[in-house]
XYZ file of N, CA and C in Angstrom:
384
model
N -16.678 -4.756 -13.981
C -17.473 -4.231 -13.129
C -17.243 -2.827 -13.040
N -18.254 -1.891 -13.122
C -17.974 -0.460 -13.028
C -18.331 0.169 -11.749
N -18.223 -0.493 -10.608
C -18.583 0.098 -9.335
C -17.621 1.240 -9.047
N -16.391 1.183 -9.227
C -15.455 2.190 -8.803
C -15.849 3.602 -9.676
N -16.004 3.462 -10.857
C -16.438 4.562 -11.661
C -17.744 5.191 -11.190
N -18.784 4.416 -10.873
C -19.931 4.851 -10.453
C -19.983 5.515 -9.093
N -19.000 4.994 -8.235
C -18.790 5.484 -6.894
C -18.170 6.835 -6.939
N -17.115 6.969 -7.860
C -16.494 8.193 -8.005
C -17.398 9.234 -8.608
N -18.223 8.887 -9.581
C -19.050 9.900 -10.110
C -20.161 10.309 -9.154
N -20.714 9.424 -8.395
C -21.638 9.714 -7.237
C -20.981 10.733 -6.240
N -19.800 10.481 -5.700
C -19.093 11.225 -4.702
C -18.825 12.692 -5.328
N -18.381 12.744 -6.609
C -18.279 13.989 -7.155
C -19.267 14.852 -7.456
N -20.469 14.338 -7.407
C -21.696 15.118 -7.596
C -22.302 15.530 -6.331
N -21.730 15.201 -5.081
C -22.220 15.744 -3.759
C -21.679 17.287 -3.647
N -22.498 18.068 -3.244
C -22.295 19.526 -3.130
C -21.159 19.944 -2.169
N -20.667 19.103 -1.277
C -19.566 19.521 -0.371
C -18.224 18.775 -0.739
N -18.195 18.131 -1.757
C -16.891 17.481 -2.168
C -16.302 18.241 -3.403
N -15.035 18.002 -3.484
C -14.286 18.548 -4.668
C -14.945 18.052 -6.002
N -14.983 18.715 -7.030
C -15.505 18.315 -8.335
C -14.738 17.120 -8.911
N -13.513 16.829 -8.652
C -12.805 15.668 -9.150
C -12.440 14.949 -7.850
N -12.786 13.565 -7.908
C -12.185 12.652 -6.938
C -11.185 11.815 -7.682
N -10.160 11.655 -6.916
C -8.867 10.921 -7.416
C -9.049 9.384 -7.204
N -8.527 8.581 -7.978
C -8.484 7.079 -7.700
C -7.077 6.736 -7.245
N -6.834 6.148 -6.246
C -5.542 5.773 -5.741
C -4.714 6.876 -4.822
N -4.447 7.960 -5.414
C -3.811 8.979 -4.450
C -4.378 10.421 -4.451
N -4.363 11.080 -3.298
C -4.790 12.319 -3.289
C -3.917 13.444 -3.827
N -4.413 14.592 -4.031
C -3.570 15.765 -4.548
C -2.909 16.292 -3.387
N -1.562 16.315 -3.385
C -0.836 16.800 -2.123
C -0.826 18.231 -2.024
N -1.104 19.011 -3.066
C -1.040 20.459 -3.077
C -2.378 21.079 -3.183
N -3.441 20.388 -2.669
C -4.798 20.969 -2.860
C -5.820 20.116 -2.103
N -7.047 20.785 -1.864
C -8.158 20.080 -1.314
C -8.532 18.907 -2.169
N -8.580 17.688 -1.623
C -8.882 16.553 -2.519
C -9.395 15.287 -1.705
N -10.102 14.446 -2.486
C -10.573 13.199 -1.865
C -10.074 12.167 -2.880
N -9.704 11.040 -2.417
C -9.147 9.895 -3.167
C -9.831 8.679 -2.587
N -10.108 7.905 -3.596
C -10.633 6.470 -3.310
C -9.534 5.294 -3.606
N -9.294 4.658 -2.685
C -8.212 3.801 -2.839
C -8.719 2.346 -2.604
N -9.061 1.504 -3.633
C -9.513 0.216 -3.562
C -8.543 -0.729 -2.661
N -9.088 -1.607 -1.852
C -8.086 -2.510 -1.117
C -8.760 -3.867 -1.183
N -7.912 -4.821 -0.756
C -8.318 -6.250 -0.854
C -9.453 -6.619 0.208
N -10.164 -7.609 -0.295
C -11.368 -8.118 0.543
C -11.537 -9.521 0.185
N -12.065 -10.442 1.002
C -12.473 -11.745 0.816
C -13.818 -12.003 0.317
N -13.988 -12.746 -0.795
C -15.206 -13.261 -1.302
C -15.809 -14.386 -0.537
N -16.805 -14.232 0.175
C -17.247 -15.362 1.104
C -18.501 -15.993 0.475
N -19.397 -15.230 -0.139
C -20.652 -15.859 -0.466
C -20.694 -16.026 -2.157
N -20.906 -17.326 -2.480
C -20.966 -17.573 -3.933
C -22.421 -18.412 -3.932
N -22.955 -18.265 -5.119
C -24.275 -18.896 -5.292
C -24.266 -19.798 -6.458
N -25.252 -20.802 -6.407
C -25.396 -21.809 -7.489
C -25.473 -21.225 -8.877
N -26.183 -20.146 -9.041
C -26.262 -19.359 -10.359
C -25.097 -18.746 -10.924
N -23.881 -19.004 -10.230
C -22.574 -18.488 -10.439
C -22.162 -17.109 -10.098
N -23.220 -16.473 -9.516
C -23.180 -15.170 -8.998
C -22.622 -15.221 -7.694
N -22.263 -13.997 -7.079
C -21.548 -13.854 -5.787
C -21.876 -12.537 -5.118
N -21.605 -12.598 -3.923
C -21.664 -11.139 -3.184
C -20.066 -10.685 -3.266
N -19.874 -9.634 -4.009
C -18.562 -9.252 -4.069
C -18.330 -8.107 -3.042
N -17.335 -8.188 -2.092
C -17.078 -7.169 -1.043
C -16.178 -6.097 -1.760
N -16.682 -4.886 -2.178
C -15.675 -3.866 -2.708
C -15.255 -3.056 -1.543
N -14.080 -3.282 -1.086
C -13.666 -2.592 0.221
C -12.577 -1.348 -0.359
N -12.620 -0.168 0.218
C -11.820 0.824 -0.147
C -11.596 1.694 1.011
N -10.311 2.481 0.778
C -9.983 3.613 1.853
C -10.317 4.874 1.089
N -10.919 5.663 1.916
C -11.259 7.019 1.458
C -10.310 8.032 2.205
N -9.578 8.683 1.568
C -8.706 9.757 1.946
C -9.238 11.277 1.695
N -9.356 12.056 2.628
C -9.656 13.420 2.628
C -8.734 14.326 2.943
N -8.236 15.220 1.967
C -7.047 16.102 2.178
C -7.637 17.411 2.047
N -7.365 18.355 3.001
C -7.985 19.558 3.184
C -7.000 20.578 3.866
N -6.924 21.890 3.341
C -6.162 22.893 4.035
C -6.558 23.137 5.487
N -7.802 22.928 5.795
C -8.374 23.307 7.003
C -8.509 21.882 7.701
N -7.976 21.699 8.817
C -8.086 20.293 9.551
C -9.554 20.027 9.982
N -10.337 21.066 10.496
C -11.703 20.721 10.817
C -12.515 20.562 9.828
N -12.266 21.237 8.662
C -13.111 20.866 7.353
C -12.859 19.587 6.927
N -11.687 19.025 7.015
C -11.415 17.629 6.427
C -12.243 16.758 7.268
N -12.043 16.988 8.578
C -12.789 16.176 9.613
C -14.378 16.255 9.362
N -14.852 17.205 9.190
C -16.341 17.481 8.819
C -16.711 16.621 7.591
N -15.819 16.787 6.587
C -16.047 16.295 5.178
C -16.097 14.665 5.193
N -15.149 14.087 5.942
C -15.131 12.694 6.130
C -16.318 12.144 6.826
N -16.646 12.865 7.833
C -17.904 12.360 8.686
C -19.152 12.462 7.697
N -19.232 13.463 7.009
C -20.350 13.711 6.175
C -20.394 12.590 5.154
N -19.361 12.209 4.523
C -19.109 11.107 3.576
C -19.592 9.746 4.333
N -18.980 9.540 5.429
C -19.342 8.270 6.199
C -20.909 8.260 6.326
N -21.534 9.363 6.698
C -23.128 9.456 6.932
C -23.830 9.019 5.545
N -23.259 9.755 4.636
C -23.882 9.854 3.258
C -23.876 8.382 2.674
N -22.668 7.549 2.843
C -22.443 6.337 2.335
C -23.413 5.325 3.109
N -23.290 5.374 4.474
C -23.961 4.576 5.241
C -25.521 4.549 5.051
N -26.071 5.660 4.711
C -27.357 5.833 4.483
C -27.928 5.734 3.055
N -27.145 5.137 2.146
C -27.403 5.002 0.719
C -28.475 3.869 0.708
N -29.427 4.112 -0.204
C -30.378 3.101 -0.620
C -29.600 2.111 -1.652
N -30.235 1.111 -1.807
C -29.540 0.176 -2.732
C -29.663 0.609 -4.360
N -30.411 1.774 -4.518
C -30.516 2.351 -5.904
C -29.726 3.614 -5.970
N -29.034 3.986 -5.124
C -28.284 5.246 -4.954
C -27.207 5.194 -6.019
N -26.496 4.008 -5.973
C -25.431 3.907 -7.192
C -25.766 2.674 -7.922
N -25.867 2.848 -9.227
C -26.298 1.670 -10.254
C -25.252 1.583 -11.340
N -25.177 0.428 -11.628
C -24.287 0.165 -12.733
C -24.606 0.669 -14.009
N -23.965 1.278 -14.786
C -24.211 1.574 -16.221
C -24.142 0.495 -17.176
N -23.533 -0.655 -16.865
C -23.628 -1.979 -17.760
C -24.161 -3.253 -17.193
N -24.817 -2.975 -16.107
C -25.507 -4.089 -15.498
C -24.582 -5.088 -14.864
N -23.408 -4.620 -14.445
C -22.318 -5.605 -13.843
C -22.636 -5.797 -12.440
N -23.371 -5.005 -11.620
C -23.578 -5.166 -10.180
C -24.807 -4.477 -9.749
N -25.210 -4.923 -8.617
C -26.342 -4.351 -7.944
C -25.853 -4.125 -6.379
N -26.074 -2.973 -5.944
C -25.722 -2.537 -4.604
C -26.448 -3.236 -3.520
N -25.926 -4.004 -2.766
C -26.520 -4.657 -1.557
C -26.578 -3.806 -0.325
N -25.285 -3.526 0.012
C -25.203 -2.753 1.228
C -23.901 -1.924 1.161
N -23.880 -0.909 2.144
C -22.861 -0.075 2.314
C -22.397 0.312 3.681
N -21.149 0.080 4.105
C -20.879 0.261 5.523
C -19.550 0.844 5.843
N -19.322 1.599 6.830
C -18.114 2.131 7.208
C -17.373 0.827 7.997
N -16.252 0.572 7.748
C -15.511 -0.749 8.259
C -14.605 -0.044 9.514
N -13.957 0.940 9.290
C -13.191 1.620 10.294
C -13.675 3.137 10.297
N -13.908 3.749 11.495
C -14.437 5.071 11.502
C -13.370 6.174 11.109
N -13.704 7.313 10.712
C -12.583 8.243 10.277
C -11.722 8.547 11.362
N -10.335 8.580 10.880
C -9.287 8.827 11.739
C -8.264 9.930 11.054
N -7.492 10.395 11.903
C -6.512 11.443 11.538
C -5.346 10.621 10.933
N -4.698 11.011 9.796
C -3.549 10.249 9.327
C -2.319 11.181 9.581
N -2.270 12.517 9.035
C -1.001 13.346 9.269
C -1.332 14.679 8.761
N -0.455 15.576 9.229
C -0.371 16.900 8.694
C 0.513 16.743 7.494
N 0.234 17.422 6.428
C 0.870 17.600 5.269
C 1.346 18.923 4.972
N 2.242 19.197 3.886
C 2.702 20.619 3.795
C 1.638 21.498 3.286
N 0.362 20.976 2.879
C -0.555 21.790 2.486
C -1.683 21.885 3.475
N -1.967 20.745 4.286
C -3.072 20.760 5.134
C -3.010 19.574 6.101
N -4.215 18.856 6.082
C -4.398 17.619 7.053
C -5.016 16.562 6.213
N -4.684 15.429 6.540
C -5.224 14.164 5.873
C -5.938 13.251 6.824
N -7.125 12.852 6.465
C -7.991 12.007 7.245
C -8.271 10.812 6.337
N -8.643 9.659 7.137
C -8.933 8.468 6.332
C -10.095 7.622 7.007
N -10.742 6.732 6.223
C -11.719 5.781 6.755
C -11.792 4.713 5.892
N -12.119 3.457 6.217
C -12.365 2.320 5.328
C -13.826 2.051 5.202
N -14.172 1.516 4.036
C -15.615 1.332 3.802
C -15.688 0.081 2.992
N -16.857 -0.588 3.086
C -17.042 -1.781 2.127
C -18.529 -1.685 1.733
N -18.507 -1.948 0.264
C -19.759 -1.990 -0.219
C -20.056 -3.565 -0.592
N -21.063 -4.108 -0.392
C -21.450 -5.446 -0.819
C -22.255 -5.360 -2.176
N -21.693 -6.041 -3.193
C -22.255 -5.861 -4.573
C -22.626 -7.340 -5.022
N -23.786 -7.448 -5.592
C -24.244 -8.761 -6.098
C -23.851 -8.666 -7.518
N -22.934 -9.467 -7.921
C -22.383 -9.649 -9.306
C -22.795 -10.849 -9.986
């Protein structure tokens, strides 16, 4: 399934985000965003062997300016929650986006030697 790659590419092309989004960890010495996949339960399975796959992830926004990090993570929350099911599409046909929601609202994590780190949890429901 290529959802992580498609989500990364989608986020990189937004006008207000850094041009490179990291997977796993954020850049400690610069403005950055990281997508960190996290575990989720698969609850819905269908007779045709398909399922609704809950792709859950943590979004980390790191920025020199605290207020800018705060604004950016809220922009991303709004952007993701208002996605149409055609906004992120699979390049290999491995998923269809069903829904996208914020699971925990953006929250302050910590001050770093470079700036400030904010985080939020999201879940995309994918039909696979």
